[in-house]
């Protein structure tokens, strides 16, 4: 029964850890650590297994997040979340899909560990303040204050535009075709004038070390991409609950996530760090 209860909530626990950490590999480690603790617990003392397991995962993720925060200060170039291959069904839960989007996870990276934990548990998983307080070791009143600050922080930075799935898919397809063919004019037409490109190579592969602003700079850079390599392929996929792209550059994968507004691409997130591209072949199981 101990294992059955844990397995029943495993997708939820992974999602909590992933949203707190932005790393699937670290989230899996946290889930495994939480299983070891759950296996030793006196189940007669656990009234609500789901709430108990979320608390355990939150505490483990907070410990991991504080360690990661220090190491990410030395990261080479821009740091982006680890992309997950997901099924189109994830998009049916609009709030879940938005919460695991690359754009949102990038914003959450600007929060402190406690603020991130409170925001995820309250805004995404709708846990009561009392349960969050137990999970992070603070009073309910303090958690309410943290939640308010975190909401304001995220609201000021998150992409505010929501588009339909069909519009997102159409723009992604246009972008990938223009990218594959290297047509500068078509790229200029699909990119917003103030588009921003953010790339993550982790110092392991070639990637811009700082964001690139404006279609006049981004479009020529993208148009040249398939001319300087021997093999260049693009494929439409679902990443983090949204239509996105997988690019093969000389056989090496990259993941591309887009933010779309009024039929044009406003942000491009390109993950090239090979250590973050191990989850592109099998859909991740996420839930809330």
Short mmCIF file of N, CA and C in Angstrom, two decimals, residues 126-212:
data_model
loop_
_atom_site.label_atom_id
_atom_site.label_comp_id
_atom_site.label_asym_id
_atom_site.label_seq_id
_atom_site.Cartn_x
_atom_site.Cartn_y
_atom_site.Cartn_z
N UNK A 126 -2.99 25.39 -5.64
CA UNK A 126 -4.10 25.89 -4.82
C UNK A 126 -4.13 25.27 -3.43
N UNK A 127 -2.97 25.07 -2.85
CA UNK A 127 -2.92 24.55 -1.48
C UNK A 127 -3.30 25.65 -0.49
N UNK A 128 -3.95 25.28 0.61
CA UNK A 128 -4.29 26.26 1.65
C UNK A 128 -3.02 26.83 2.26
N UNK A 129 -3.13 28.07 2.75
CA UNK A 129 -1.97 28.72 3.34
C UNK A 129 -1.40 27.92 4.51
N UNK A 130 -2.28 27.28 5.27
CA UNK A 130 -1.81 26.49 6.40
C UNK A 130 -0.91 25.34 5.99
N UNK A 131 -1.28 24.65 4.92
CA UNK A 131 -0.47 23.53 4.43
C UNK A 131 0.86 24.03 3.88
N UNK A 132 0.83 25.16 3.19
CA UNK A 132 2.08 25.72 2.66
C UNK A 132 3.00 26.11 3.82
N UNK A 133 2.40 26.68 4.87
CA UNK A 133 3.18 27.08 6.03
C UNK A 133 3.91 25.88 6.64
N UNK A 134 3.21 24.74 6.74
CA UNK A 134 3.85 23.54 7.26
C UNK A 134 4.97 23.08 6.35
N UNK A 135 4.76 23.20 5.05
CA UNK A 135 5.73 22.70 4.08
C UNK A 135 7.03 23.50 4.10
N UNK A 136 6.93 24.83 4.30
CA UNK A 136 8.14 25.65 4.22
C UNK A 136 8.63 26.12 5.59
N UNK A 137 7.91 25.74 6.64
CA UNK A 137 8.38 26.06 7.98
C UNK A 137 8.21 27.51 8.39
N UNK A 138 7.14 28.14 7.91
CA UNK A 138 6.85 29.53 8.29
C UNK A 138 5.39 29.63 8.72
N UNK A 139 5.02 30.76 9.33
CA UNK A 139 3.64 30.94 9.79
C UNK A 139 2.72 31.20 8.59
N UNK A 140 1.43 30.94 8.77
CA UNK A 140 0.47 31.18 7.70
C UNK A 140 0.42 32.66 7.33
N UNK A 141 0.55 33.54 8.33
CA UNK A 141 0.54 34.98 8.05
C UNK A 141 1.73 35.37 7.18
N UNK A 142 2.89 34.80 7.48
CA UNK A 142 4.09 35.09 6.68
C UNK A 142 3.91 34.56 5.27
N UNK A 143 3.32 33.38 5.15
CA UNK A 143 3.10 32.78 3.83
C UNK A 143 2.17 33.67 3.00
N UNK A 144 1.16 34.25 3.60
CA UNK A 144 0.26 35.15 2.87
C UNK A 144 1.04 36.36 2.32
N UNK A 145 1.93 36.90 3.13
CA UNK A 145 2.74 38.04 2.68
C UNK A 145 3.67 37.64 1.54
N UNK A 146 4.28 36.47 1.68
CA UNK A 146 5.18 35.98 0.62
C UNK A 146 4.40 35.76 -0.66
N UNK A 147 3.20 35.20 -0.54
CA UNK A 147 2.37 34.92 -1.72
C UNK A 147 2.01 36.21 -2.45
N UNK A 148 1.68 37.25 -1.69
CA UNK A 148 1.33 38.54 -2.32
C UNK A 148 2.52 39.11 -3.07
N UNK A 149 3.69 39.10 -2.43
CA UNK A 149 4.90 39.62 -3.10
C UNK A 149 5.23 38.81 -4.35
N UNK A 150 5.11 37.50 -4.24
CA UNK A 150 5.45 36.65 -5.38
C UNK A 150 4.48 36.87 -6.54
N UNK A 151 3.19 37.02 -6.24
CA UNK A 151 2.20 37.28 -7.30
C UNK A 151 2.52 38.58 -8.02
N UNK A 152 2.84 39.62 -7.26
CA UNK A 152 3.16 40.91 -7.86
C UNK A 152 4.42 40.83 -8.71
N UNK A 153 5.41 40.12 -8.21
CA UNK A 153 6.67 39.95 -8.93
C UNK A 153 6.44 39.23 -10.26
N UNK A 154 5.70 38.14 -10.21
CA UNK A 154 5.45 37.35 -11.42
C UNK A 154 4.57 38.12 -12.40
N UNK A 155 3.53 38.79 -11.89
CA UNK A 155 2.62 39.54 -12.76
C UNK A 155 3.36 40.62 -13.54
N UNK A 156 4.38 41.20 -12.95
CA UNK A 156 5.13 42.27 -13.62
C UNK A 156 6.07 41.74 -14.70
N UNK A 157 6.32 40.43 -14.71
CA UNK A 157 7.31 39.87 -15.62
C UNK A 157 6.79 38.81 -16.57
N UNK A 158 5.65 38.21 -16.26
CA UNK A 158 5.17 37.09 -17.07
C UNK A 158 4.60 37.59 -18.39
N UNK A 159 4.68 36.78 -19.45
CA UNK A 159 3.99 37.12 -20.70
C UNK A 159 2.49 37.17 -20.43
N UNK A 160 1.86 38.26 -20.80
CA UNK A 160 0.46 38.48 -20.44
C UNK A 160 -0.52 37.97 -21.50
N UNK A 161 -0.01 37.57 -22.65
CA UNK A 161 -0.90 37.25 -23.77
C UNK A 161 -1.20 35.76 -23.80
N UNK A 162 -2.46 35.43 -23.97
CA UNK A 162 -2.86 34.05 -24.19
C UNK A 162 -3.44 33.93 -25.59
N UNK A 163 -2.96 32.97 -26.34
CA UNK A 163 -3.48 32.74 -27.68
C UNK A 163 -4.06 31.34 -27.72
N UNK A 164 -4.91 31.09 -28.71
CA UNK A 164 -5.52 29.77 -28.84
C UNK A 164 -4.46 28.76 -29.26
N UNK A 165 -4.76 27.51 -29.01
CA UNK A 165 -3.84 26.46 -29.42
C UNK A 165 -3.63 26.48 -30.93
N UNK A 166 -4.69 26.70 -31.69
CA UNK A 166 -4.59 26.71 -33.15
C UNK A 166 -3.70 27.85 -33.64
N UNK A 167 -3.82 29.04 -33.00
CA UNK A 167 -2.98 30.16 -33.41
C UNK A 167 -1.52 29.89 -33.07
N UNK A 168 -1.27 29.35 -31.88
CA UNK A 168 0.09 29.02 -31.48
C UNK A 168 0.70 28.01 -32.46
N UNK A 169 -0.08 26.98 -32.81
CA UNK A 169 0.42 25.96 -33.73
C UNK A 169 0.73 26.56 -35.09
N UNK A 170 -0.15 27.42 -35.58
CA UNK A 170 0.04 28.00 -36.90
C UNK A 170 1.30 28.85 -36.95
N UNK A 171 1.52 29.66 -35.91
CA UNK A 171 2.70 30.53 -35.89
C UNK A 171 3.97 29.70 -35.73
N UNK A 172 3.92 28.67 -34.90
CA UNK A 172 5.08 27.79 -34.73
C UNK A 172 5.44 27.14 -36.06
N UNK A 173 4.42 26.66 -36.79
CA UNK A 173 4.68 26.03 -38.09
C UNK A 173 5.31 27.02 -39.06
N UNK A 174 4.77 28.24 -39.10
CA UNK A 174 5.35 29.27 -39.98
C UNK A 174 6.79 29.56 -39.62
N UNK A 175 7.05 29.66 -38.34
CA UNK A 175 8.40 29.94 -37.87
C UNK A 175 9.36 28.82 -38.26
N UNK A 176 8.94 27.56 -38.05
CA UNK A 176 9.82 26.43 -38.34
C UNK A 176 10.09 26.30 -39.84
N UNK A 177 9.08 26.58 -40.67
CA UNK A 177 9.29 26.55 -42.12
C UNK A 177 10.28 27.63 -42.53
N UNK A 178 10.09 28.84 -42.01
CA UNK A 178 11.01 29.94 -42.34
C UNK A 178 12.42 29.63 -41.86
N UNK A 179 12.52 29.01 -40.70
CA UNK A 179 13.82 28.66 -40.15
C UNK A 179 14.50 27.59 -41.00
N UNK A 180 13.70 26.59 -41.41
CA UNK A 180 14.25 25.48 -42.19
C UNK A 180 14.72 25.93 -43.57
N UNK A 181 13.98 26.84 -44.17
CA UNK A 181 14.32 27.30 -45.52
C UNK A 181 15.29 28.48 -45.51
N UNK A 182 15.47 29.10 -44.34
CA UNK A 182 16.40 30.21 -44.25
C UNK A 182 15.95 31.46 -44.98
N UNK A 183 14.62 31.63 -45.12
CA UNK A 183 14.08 32.78 -45.85
C UNK A 183 14.00 33.99 -44.92
N UNK A 184 14.86 34.95 -45.15
CA UNK A 184 14.94 36.11 -44.28
C UNK A 184 13.62 36.87 -44.23
N UNK A 185 12.98 37.10 -45.39
CA UNK A 185 11.75 37.87 -45.43
C UNK A 185 10.64 37.17 -44.66
N UNK A 186 10.55 35.85 -44.81
CA UNK A 186 9.52 35.11 -44.08
C UNK A 186 9.77 35.17 -42.57
N UNK A 187 11.02 35.13 -42.17
CA UNK A 187 11.33 35.26 -40.75
C UNK A 187 10.96 36.64 -40.24
N UNK A 188 11.25 37.67 -41.01
CA UNK A 188 10.89 39.03 -40.61
C UNK A 188 9.39 39.16 -40.44
N UNK A 189 8.63 38.46 -41.27
CA UNK A 189 7.17 38.56 -41.21
C UNK A 189 6.58 37.84 -40.02
N UNK A 190 7.23 36.76 -39.57
CA UNK A 190 6.68 35.99 -38.46
C UNK A 190 7.19 36.49 -37.11
N UNK A 191 8.27 37.28 -37.11
CA UNK A 191 8.81 37.81 -35.86
C UNK A 191 8.24 39.19 -35.56
N UNK A 192 7.93 39.43 -34.29
CA UNK A 192 7.54 40.78 -33.87
C UNK A 192 8.77 41.68 -33.93
N UNK A 193 8.57 42.97 -34.23
CA UNK A 193 9.73 43.89 -34.33
C UNK A 193 10.61 43.89 -33.08
N UNK A 194 9.98 43.71 -31.89
CA UNK A 194 10.75 43.75 -30.64
C UNK A 194 11.02 42.36 -30.08
N UNK A 195 11.06 41.35 -30.94
CA UNK A 195 11.30 39.98 -30.50
C UNK A 195 12.61 39.88 -29.73
N UNK A 196 12.63 38.96 -28.76
CA UNK A 196 13.84 38.70 -27.98
C UNK A 196 14.19 37.22 -28.10
N UNK A 197 15.46 36.93 -28.41
CA UNK A 197 15.94 35.55 -28.48
C UNK A 197 16.87 35.30 -27.30
N UNK A 198 16.57 34.23 -26.55
CA UNK A 198 17.40 33.84 -25.41
C UNK A 198 17.85 32.40 -25.65
N UNK A 199 19.14 32.17 -25.59
CA UNK A 199 19.70 30.85 -25.87
C UNK A 199 20.48 30.34 -24.67
N UNK A 200 20.46 29.02 -24.48
CA UNK A 200 21.15 28.38 -23.36
C UNK A 200 22.02 27.26 -23.91
N UNK A 201 23.33 27.50 -23.92
CA UNK A 201 24.27 26.47 -24.32
C UNK A 201 25.06 25.92 -23.16
N UNK A 202 24.97 26.60 -22.01
CA UNK A 202 25.65 26.13 -20.81
C UNK A 202 27.16 26.11 -20.91
N UNK A 203 27.71 26.80 -21.90
CA UNK A 203 29.15 26.77 -22.09
C UNK A 203 29.64 25.49 -22.75
N UNK A 204 28.70 24.61 -23.14
CA UNK A 204 29.07 23.32 -23.73
C UNK A 204 28.95 23.32 -25.24
N UNK A 205 28.06 24.15 -25.78
CA UNK A 205 27.89 24.28 -27.23
C UNK A 205 27.74 25.76 -27.56
N UNK A 206 27.86 26.09 -28.83
CA UNK A 206 27.76 27.48 -29.24
C UNK A 206 26.35 28.02 -28.99
N UNK A 207 26.27 29.18 -28.35
CA UNK A 207 24.99 29.84 -28.09
C UNK A 207 25.27 31.27 -27.67
N UNK A 208 24.34 32.17 -27.99
CA UNK A 208 24.49 33.57 -27.58
C UNK A 208 24.57 33.64 -26.06
N UNK A 209 25.50 34.41 -25.54
CA UNK A 209 25.70 34.50 -24.10
C UNK A 209 24.77 35.50 -23.44
N UNK A 210 24.12 36.34 -24.24
CA UNK A 210 23.18 37.33 -23.72
C UNK A 210 21.98 37.40 -24.66
N UNK A 211 20.82 37.86 -24.18
CA UNK A 211 19.65 37.97 -25.04
C UNK A 211 19.91 38.87 -26.25
N UNK A 212 19.30 38.52 -27.37
CA UNK A 212 19.40 39.31 -28.59
C UNK A 212 18.04 39.96 -28.83
#
